[in-house]
PDB file of C-alpha atoms in Angstrom:
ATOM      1  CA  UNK H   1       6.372  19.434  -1.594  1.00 68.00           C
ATOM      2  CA  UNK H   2       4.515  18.208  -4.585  1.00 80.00           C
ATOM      3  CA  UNK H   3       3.325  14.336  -4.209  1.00 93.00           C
ATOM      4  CA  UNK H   4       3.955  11.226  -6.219  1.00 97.00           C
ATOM      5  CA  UNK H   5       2.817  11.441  -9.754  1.00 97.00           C
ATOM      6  CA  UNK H   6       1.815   8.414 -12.262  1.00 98.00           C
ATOM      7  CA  UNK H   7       1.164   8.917 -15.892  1.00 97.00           C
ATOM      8  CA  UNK H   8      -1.094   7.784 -17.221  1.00 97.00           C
ATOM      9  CA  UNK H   9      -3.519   7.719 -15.261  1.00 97.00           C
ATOM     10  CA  UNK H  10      -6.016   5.851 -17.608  1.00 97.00           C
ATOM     11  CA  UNK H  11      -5.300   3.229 -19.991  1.00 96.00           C
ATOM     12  CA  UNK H  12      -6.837   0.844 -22.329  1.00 98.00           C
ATOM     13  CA  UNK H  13      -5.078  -2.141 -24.004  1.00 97.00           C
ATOM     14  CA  UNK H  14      -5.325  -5.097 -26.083  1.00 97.00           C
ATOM     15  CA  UNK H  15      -4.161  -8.757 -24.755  1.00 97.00           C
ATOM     16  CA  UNK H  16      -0.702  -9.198 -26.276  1.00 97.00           C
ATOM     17  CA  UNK H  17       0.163  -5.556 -26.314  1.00 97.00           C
ATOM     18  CA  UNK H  18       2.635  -4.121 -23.935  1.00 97.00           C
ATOM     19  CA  UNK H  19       2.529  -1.135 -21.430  1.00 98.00           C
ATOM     20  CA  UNK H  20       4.702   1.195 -19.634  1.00 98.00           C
ATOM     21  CA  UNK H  21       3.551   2.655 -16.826  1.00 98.00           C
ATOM     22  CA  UNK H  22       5.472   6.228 -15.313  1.00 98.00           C
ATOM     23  CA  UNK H  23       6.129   7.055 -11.859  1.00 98.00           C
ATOM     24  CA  UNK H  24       7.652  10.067 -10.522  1.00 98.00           C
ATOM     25  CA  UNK H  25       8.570  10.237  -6.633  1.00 97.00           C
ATOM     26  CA  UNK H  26       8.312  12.995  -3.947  1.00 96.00           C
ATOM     27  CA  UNK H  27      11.228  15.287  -4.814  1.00 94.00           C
ATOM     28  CA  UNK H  28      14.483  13.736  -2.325  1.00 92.00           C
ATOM     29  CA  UNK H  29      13.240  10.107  -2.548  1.00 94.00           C
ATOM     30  CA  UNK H  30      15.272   7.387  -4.035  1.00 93.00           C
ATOM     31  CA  UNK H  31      13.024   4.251  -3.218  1.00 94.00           C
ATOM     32  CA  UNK H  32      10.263   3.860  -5.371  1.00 96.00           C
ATOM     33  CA  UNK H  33       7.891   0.371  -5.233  1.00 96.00           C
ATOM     34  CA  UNK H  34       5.145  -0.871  -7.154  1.00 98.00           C
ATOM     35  CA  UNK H  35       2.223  -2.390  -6.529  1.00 97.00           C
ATOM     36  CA  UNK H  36      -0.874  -3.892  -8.655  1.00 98.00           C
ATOM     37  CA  UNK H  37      -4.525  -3.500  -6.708  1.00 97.00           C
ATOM     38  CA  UNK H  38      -7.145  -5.813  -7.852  1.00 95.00           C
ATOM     39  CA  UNK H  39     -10.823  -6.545  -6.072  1.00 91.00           C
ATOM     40  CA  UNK H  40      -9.156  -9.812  -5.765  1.00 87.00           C
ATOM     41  CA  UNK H  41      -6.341 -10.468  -4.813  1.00 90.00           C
ATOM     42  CA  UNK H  42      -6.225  -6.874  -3.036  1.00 92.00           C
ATOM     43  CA  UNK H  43      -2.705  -5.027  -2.491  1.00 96.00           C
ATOM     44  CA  UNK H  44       0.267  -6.846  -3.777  1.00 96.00           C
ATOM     45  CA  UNK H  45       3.891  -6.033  -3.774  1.00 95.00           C
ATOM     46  CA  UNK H  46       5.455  -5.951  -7.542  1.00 97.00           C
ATOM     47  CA  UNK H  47       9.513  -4.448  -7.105  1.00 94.00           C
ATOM     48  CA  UNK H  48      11.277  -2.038  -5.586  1.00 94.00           C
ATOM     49  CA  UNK H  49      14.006  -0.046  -6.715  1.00 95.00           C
ATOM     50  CA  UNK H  50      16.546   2.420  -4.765  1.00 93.00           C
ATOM     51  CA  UNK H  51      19.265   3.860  -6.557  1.00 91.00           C
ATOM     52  CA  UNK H  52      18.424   2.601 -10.180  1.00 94.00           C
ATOM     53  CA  UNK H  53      18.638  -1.305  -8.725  1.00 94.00           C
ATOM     54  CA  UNK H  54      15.996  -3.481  -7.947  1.00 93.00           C
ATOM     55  CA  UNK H  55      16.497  -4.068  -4.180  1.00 90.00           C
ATOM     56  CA  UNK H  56      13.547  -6.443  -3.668  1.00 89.00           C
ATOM     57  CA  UNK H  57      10.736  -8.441  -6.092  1.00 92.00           C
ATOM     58  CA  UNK H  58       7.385  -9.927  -5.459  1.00 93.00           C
ATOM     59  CA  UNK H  59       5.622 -13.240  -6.943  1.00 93.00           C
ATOM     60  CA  UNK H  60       4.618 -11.943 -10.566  1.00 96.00           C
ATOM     61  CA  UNK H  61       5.904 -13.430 -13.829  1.00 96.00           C
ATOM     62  CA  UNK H  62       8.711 -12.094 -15.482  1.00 95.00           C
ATOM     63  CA  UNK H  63       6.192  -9.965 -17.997  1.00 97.00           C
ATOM     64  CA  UNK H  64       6.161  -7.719 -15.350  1.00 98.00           C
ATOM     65  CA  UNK H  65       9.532  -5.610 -15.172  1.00 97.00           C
ATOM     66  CA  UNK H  66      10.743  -2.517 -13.801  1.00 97.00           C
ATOM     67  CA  UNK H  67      13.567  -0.116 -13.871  1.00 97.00           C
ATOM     68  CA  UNK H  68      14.719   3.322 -12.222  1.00 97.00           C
ATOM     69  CA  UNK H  69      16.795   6.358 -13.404  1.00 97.00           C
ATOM     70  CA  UNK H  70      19.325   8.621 -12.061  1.00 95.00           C
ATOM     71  CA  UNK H  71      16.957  11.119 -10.964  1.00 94.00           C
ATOM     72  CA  UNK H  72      14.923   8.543  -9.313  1.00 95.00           C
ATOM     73  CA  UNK H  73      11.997   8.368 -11.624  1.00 97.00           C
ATOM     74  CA  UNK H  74      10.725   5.034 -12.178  1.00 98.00           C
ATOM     75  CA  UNK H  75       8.973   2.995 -14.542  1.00 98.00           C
ATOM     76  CA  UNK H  76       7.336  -0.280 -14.961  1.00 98.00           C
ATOM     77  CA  UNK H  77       6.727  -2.190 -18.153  1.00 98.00           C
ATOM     78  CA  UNK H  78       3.935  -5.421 -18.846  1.00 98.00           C
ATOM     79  CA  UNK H  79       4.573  -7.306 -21.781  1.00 95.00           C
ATOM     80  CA  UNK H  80       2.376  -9.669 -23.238  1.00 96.00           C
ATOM     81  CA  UNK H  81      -0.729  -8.041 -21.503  1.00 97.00           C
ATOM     82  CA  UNK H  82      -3.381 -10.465 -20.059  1.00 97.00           C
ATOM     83  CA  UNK H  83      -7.244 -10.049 -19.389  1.00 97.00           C
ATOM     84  CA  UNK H  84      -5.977 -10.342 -15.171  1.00 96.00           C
ATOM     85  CA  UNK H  85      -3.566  -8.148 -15.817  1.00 97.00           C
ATOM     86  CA  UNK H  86      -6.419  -5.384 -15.477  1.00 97.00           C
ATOM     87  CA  UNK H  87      -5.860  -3.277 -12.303  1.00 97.00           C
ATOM     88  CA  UNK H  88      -4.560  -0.307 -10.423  1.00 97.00           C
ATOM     89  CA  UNK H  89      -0.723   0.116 -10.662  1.00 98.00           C
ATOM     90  CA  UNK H  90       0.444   1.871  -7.951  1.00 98.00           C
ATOM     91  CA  UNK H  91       3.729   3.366  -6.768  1.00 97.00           C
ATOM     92  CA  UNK H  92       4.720   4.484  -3.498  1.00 97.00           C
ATOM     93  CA  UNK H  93       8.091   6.167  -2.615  1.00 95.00           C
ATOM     94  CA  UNK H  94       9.998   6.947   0.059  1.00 92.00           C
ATOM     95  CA  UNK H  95      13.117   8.162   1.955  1.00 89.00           C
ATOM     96  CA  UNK H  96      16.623   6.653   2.468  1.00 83.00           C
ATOM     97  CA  UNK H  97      16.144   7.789   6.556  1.00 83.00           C
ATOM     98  CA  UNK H  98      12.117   6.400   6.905  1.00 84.00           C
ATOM     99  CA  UNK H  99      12.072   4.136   3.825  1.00 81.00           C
ATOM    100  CA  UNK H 100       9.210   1.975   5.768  1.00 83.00           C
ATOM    101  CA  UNK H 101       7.061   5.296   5.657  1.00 89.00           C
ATOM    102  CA  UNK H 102       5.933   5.058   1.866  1.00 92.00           C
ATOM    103  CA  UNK H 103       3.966   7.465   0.207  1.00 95.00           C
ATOM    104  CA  UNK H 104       1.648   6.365  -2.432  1.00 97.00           C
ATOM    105  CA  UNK H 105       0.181   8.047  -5.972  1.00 97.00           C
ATOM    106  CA  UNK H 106      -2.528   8.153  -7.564  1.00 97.00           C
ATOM    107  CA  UNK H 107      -2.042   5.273  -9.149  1.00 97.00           C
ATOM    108  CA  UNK H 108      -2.400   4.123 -13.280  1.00 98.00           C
ATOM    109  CA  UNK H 109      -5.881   2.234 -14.073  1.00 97.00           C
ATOM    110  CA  UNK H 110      -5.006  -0.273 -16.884  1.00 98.00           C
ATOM    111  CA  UNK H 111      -7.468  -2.178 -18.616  1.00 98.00           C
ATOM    112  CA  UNK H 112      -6.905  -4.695 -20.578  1.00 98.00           C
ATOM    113  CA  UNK H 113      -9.460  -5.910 -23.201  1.00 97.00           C
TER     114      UNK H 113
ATOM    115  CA  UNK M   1       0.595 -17.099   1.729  1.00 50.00           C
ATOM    116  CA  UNK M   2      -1.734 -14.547   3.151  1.00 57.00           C
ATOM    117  CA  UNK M   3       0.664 -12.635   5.782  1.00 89.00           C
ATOM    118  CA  UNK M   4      -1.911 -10.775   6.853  1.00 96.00           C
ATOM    119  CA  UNK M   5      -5.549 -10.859   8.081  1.00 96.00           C
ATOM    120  CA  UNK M   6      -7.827  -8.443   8.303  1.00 97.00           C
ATOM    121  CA  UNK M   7     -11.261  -7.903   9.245  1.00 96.00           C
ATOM    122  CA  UNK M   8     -14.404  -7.361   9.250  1.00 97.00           C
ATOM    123  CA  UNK M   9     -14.659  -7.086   5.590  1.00 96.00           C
ATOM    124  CA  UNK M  10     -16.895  -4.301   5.769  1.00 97.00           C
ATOM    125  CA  UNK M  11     -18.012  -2.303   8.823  1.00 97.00           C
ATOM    126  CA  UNK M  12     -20.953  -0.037   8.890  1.00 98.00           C
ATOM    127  CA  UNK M  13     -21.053   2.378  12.111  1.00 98.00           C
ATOM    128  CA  UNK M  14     -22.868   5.936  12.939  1.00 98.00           C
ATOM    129  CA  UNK M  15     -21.718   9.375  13.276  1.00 97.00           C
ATOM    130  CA  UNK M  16     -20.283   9.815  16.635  1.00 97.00           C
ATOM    131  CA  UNK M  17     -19.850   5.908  16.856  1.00 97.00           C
ATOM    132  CA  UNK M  18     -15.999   3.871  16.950  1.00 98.00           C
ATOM    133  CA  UNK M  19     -15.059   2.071  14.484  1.00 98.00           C
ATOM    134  CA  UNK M  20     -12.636  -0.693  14.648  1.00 98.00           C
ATOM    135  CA  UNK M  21     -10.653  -2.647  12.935  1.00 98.00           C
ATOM    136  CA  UNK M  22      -8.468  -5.772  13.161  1.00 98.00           C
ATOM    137  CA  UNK M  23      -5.856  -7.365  12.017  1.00 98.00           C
ATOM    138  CA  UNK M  24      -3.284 -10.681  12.703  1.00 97.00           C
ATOM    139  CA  UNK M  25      -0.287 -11.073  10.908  1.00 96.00           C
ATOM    140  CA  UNK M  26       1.849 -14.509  10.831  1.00 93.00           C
ATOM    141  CA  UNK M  27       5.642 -13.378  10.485  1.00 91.00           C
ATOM    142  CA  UNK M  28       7.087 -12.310  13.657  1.00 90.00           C
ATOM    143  CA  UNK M  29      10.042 -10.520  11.763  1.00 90.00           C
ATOM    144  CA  UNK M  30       7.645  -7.583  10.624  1.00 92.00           C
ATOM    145  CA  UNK M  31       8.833  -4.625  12.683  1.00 91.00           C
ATOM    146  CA  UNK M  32       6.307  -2.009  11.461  1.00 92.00           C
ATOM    147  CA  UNK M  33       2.814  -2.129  11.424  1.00 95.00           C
ATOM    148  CA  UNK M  34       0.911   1.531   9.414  1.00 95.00           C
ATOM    149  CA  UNK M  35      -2.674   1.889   8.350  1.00 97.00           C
ATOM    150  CA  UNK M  36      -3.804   2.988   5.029  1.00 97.00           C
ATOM    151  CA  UNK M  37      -6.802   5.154   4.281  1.00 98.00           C
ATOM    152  CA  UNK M  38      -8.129   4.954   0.676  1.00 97.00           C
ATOM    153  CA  UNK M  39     -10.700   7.052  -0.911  1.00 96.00           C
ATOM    154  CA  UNK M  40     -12.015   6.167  -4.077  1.00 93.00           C
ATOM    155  CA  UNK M  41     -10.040   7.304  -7.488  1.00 90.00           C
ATOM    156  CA  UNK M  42      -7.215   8.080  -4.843  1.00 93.00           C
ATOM    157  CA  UNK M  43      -4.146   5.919  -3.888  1.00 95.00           C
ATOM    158  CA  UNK M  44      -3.665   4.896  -0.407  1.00 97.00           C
ATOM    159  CA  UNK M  45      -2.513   7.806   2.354  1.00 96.00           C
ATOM    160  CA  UNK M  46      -0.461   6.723   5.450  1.00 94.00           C
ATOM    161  CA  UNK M  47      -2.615   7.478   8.550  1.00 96.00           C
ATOM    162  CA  UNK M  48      -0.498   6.215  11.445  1.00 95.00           C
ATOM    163  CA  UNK M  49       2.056   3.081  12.261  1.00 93.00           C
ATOM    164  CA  UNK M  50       3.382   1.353  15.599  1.00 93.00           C
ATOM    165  CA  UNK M  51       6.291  -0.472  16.212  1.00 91.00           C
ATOM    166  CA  UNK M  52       6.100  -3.354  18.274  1.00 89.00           C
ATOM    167  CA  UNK M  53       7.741  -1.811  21.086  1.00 90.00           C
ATOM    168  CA  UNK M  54       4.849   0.294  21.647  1.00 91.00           C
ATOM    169  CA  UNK M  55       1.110  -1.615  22.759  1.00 94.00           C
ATOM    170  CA  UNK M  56      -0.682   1.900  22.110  1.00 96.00           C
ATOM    171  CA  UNK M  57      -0.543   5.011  19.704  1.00 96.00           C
ATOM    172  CA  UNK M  58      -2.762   7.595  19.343  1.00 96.00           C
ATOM    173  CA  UNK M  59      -3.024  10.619  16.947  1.00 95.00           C
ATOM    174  CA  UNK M  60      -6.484  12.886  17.018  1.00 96.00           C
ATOM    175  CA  UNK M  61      -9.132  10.388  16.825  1.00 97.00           C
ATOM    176  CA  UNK M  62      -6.617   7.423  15.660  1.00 97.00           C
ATOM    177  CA  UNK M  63      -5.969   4.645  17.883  1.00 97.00           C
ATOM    178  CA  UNK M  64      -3.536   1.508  17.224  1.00 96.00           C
ATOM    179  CA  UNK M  65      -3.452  -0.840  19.920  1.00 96.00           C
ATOM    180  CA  UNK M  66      -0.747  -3.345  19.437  1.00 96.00           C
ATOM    181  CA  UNK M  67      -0.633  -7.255  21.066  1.00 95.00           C
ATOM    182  CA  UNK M  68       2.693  -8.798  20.139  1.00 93.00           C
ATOM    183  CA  UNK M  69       2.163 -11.872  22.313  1.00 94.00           C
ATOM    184  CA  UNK M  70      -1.154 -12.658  19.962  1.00 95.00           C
ATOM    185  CA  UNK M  71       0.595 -10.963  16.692  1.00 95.00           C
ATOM    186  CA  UNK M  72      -2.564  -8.776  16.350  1.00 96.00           C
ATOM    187  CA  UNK M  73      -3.287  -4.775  15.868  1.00 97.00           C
ATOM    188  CA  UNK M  74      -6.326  -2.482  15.423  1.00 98.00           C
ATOM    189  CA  UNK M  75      -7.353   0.233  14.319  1.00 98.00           C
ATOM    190  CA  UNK M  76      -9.880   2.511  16.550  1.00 98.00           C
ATOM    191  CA  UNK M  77     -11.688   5.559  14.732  1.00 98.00           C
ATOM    192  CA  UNK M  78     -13.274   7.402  17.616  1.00 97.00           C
ATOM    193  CA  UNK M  79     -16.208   9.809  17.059  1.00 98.00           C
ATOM    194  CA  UNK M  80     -16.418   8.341  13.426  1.00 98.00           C
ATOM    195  CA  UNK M  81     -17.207  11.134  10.650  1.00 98.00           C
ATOM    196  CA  UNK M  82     -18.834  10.604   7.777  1.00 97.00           C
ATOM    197  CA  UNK M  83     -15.434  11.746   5.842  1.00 97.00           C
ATOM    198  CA  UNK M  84     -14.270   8.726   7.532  1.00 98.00           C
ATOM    199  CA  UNK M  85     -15.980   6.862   5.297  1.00 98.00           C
ATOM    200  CA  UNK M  86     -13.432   4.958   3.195  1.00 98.00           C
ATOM    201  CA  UNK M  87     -11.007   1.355   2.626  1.00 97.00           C
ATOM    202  CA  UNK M  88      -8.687   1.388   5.157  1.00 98.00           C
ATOM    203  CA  UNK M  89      -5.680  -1.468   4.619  1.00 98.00           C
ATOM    204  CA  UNK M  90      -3.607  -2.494   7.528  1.00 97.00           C
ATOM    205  CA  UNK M  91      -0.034  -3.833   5.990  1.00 96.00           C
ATOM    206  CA  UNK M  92       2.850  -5.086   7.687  1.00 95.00           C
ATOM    207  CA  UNK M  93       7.162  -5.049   6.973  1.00 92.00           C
ATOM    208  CA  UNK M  94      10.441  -5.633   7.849  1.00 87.00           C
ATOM    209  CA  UNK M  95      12.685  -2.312   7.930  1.00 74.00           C
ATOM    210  CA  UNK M  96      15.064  -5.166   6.950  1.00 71.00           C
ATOM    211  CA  UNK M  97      13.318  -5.879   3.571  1.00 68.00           C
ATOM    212  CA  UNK M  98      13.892  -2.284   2.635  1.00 69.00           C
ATOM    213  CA  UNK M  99      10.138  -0.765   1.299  1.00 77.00           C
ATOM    214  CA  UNK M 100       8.218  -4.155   0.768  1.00 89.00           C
ATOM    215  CA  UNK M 101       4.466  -3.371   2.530  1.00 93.00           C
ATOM    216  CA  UNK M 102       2.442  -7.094   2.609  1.00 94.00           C
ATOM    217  CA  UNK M 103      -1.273  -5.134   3.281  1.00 96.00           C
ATOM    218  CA  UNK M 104      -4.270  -7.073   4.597  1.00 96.00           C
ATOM    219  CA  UNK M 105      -7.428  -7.336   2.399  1.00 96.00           C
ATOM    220  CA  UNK M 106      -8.985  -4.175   3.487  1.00 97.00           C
ATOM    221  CA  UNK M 107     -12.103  -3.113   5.220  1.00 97.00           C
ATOM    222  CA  UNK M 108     -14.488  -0.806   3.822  1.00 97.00           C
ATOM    223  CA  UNK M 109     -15.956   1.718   6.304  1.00 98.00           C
ATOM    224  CA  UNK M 110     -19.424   3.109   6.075  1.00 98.00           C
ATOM    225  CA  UNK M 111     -20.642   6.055   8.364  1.00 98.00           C
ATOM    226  CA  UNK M 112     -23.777   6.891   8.809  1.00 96.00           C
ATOM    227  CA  UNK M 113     -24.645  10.663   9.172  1.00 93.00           C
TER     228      UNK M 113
END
């Protein structure tokens, strides 16, 4: 069974652009999350969707946002990009009958310049 | 609010040697308790989880020991490998919250060949 996938998996931007960030799950999940990985501030929860609805959100501004399709893919979008907002986006899926076992990607490296 | 603790920070141990690591968590509703392994350039891989019911798990060389009384767990590598040598996040949730991992800051593990 192939893993989770994230495209990119390198990007560069400029404060004020926006980005949208690609995540497709292991093949049978519905639930994917997100997460943002800085030196930081470390691991930190961003949304989770199951079934194309956001089931649960974490403490970031609204720039960040989300959204999931039909055949569970998932993508996140950052508008207004700031110089913090430099990280590792990660997602992580899982299944409807262990959806606390979540399996994560590679994850997207964003910089933001 | 940090959820969870972890530490040390970083943890430097010889081939052959254990290696282990802590963690304390605040929230008494958290209900399952997994440990991350993270090379570098790769996303986090489940290594192995408790439940609270349980004070001990073990898989190959893996230990969790679990306290519920003192809301702590750790990690035990035994005969630590060089290969071992990586971040490893505890992380904490609430099969009630759906997906939503809160990790602890990480440790990074050295072994010594």
């Amino acid at each position: 069974k192939a893993g989770v996938t994230q495209t990119p998996r390198y990007l560069i931007k400029t404060r004020g652009q926006q980005v949208t960030l690609s995540c497709s799950p292991i093949s049978g999940h519905r639930s994917v999350s997100w997460y943002q990985q800085t030196p930081g501030q470390g691991l930190q929860f961003l949304f989770e969707y199951f079934s194309e609805t956001q089931r649960n959100k974490g403490n970031f501004p609204g720039r960040f946002s989300g959204r999931q399709f039909s055949n569970s893919r998932s993508e996140m979008n950052v508008s207004t990009l700031e110089l913090g907002d430099s990280a590792l986006y990660l997602c992580a899926s899982s299944s409807r009958r262990t959806p606390y076992e979540q399996y994560f990607g590679p994850g997207t490296r964003l910089t933001v310049t | 609010q940090q959820q969870v603790k972890q530490s040390p920070q970083s943890l430097i141990v010889q081939k052959g040697g254990i290696s282990i690591i802590n963690c304390a968590y605040e929230n008494t509703a958290f209900d399952y308790f997994p440990w991350y392994q993270q090379f570098p350039g790769k996303g986090p891989a489940l290594l192995i989880a408790i439940r609270p019911d349980v004070s001990e798990k073990k898989e190959g060389r893996f230990t969790i020991s679990f306290n519920k009384s003192a809301k702590q767990f750790s990690l035990h590598i035994m005969d630590s490998q060089p290969g071992d040598s990586a971040t490893y996040f505890c992380a904490a949730s609430r099969e009630t919250s759906g997906s939503r991992l809160t990790f602890g800051e990480g440790t990074q593990l050295t072994v010594n060949p």
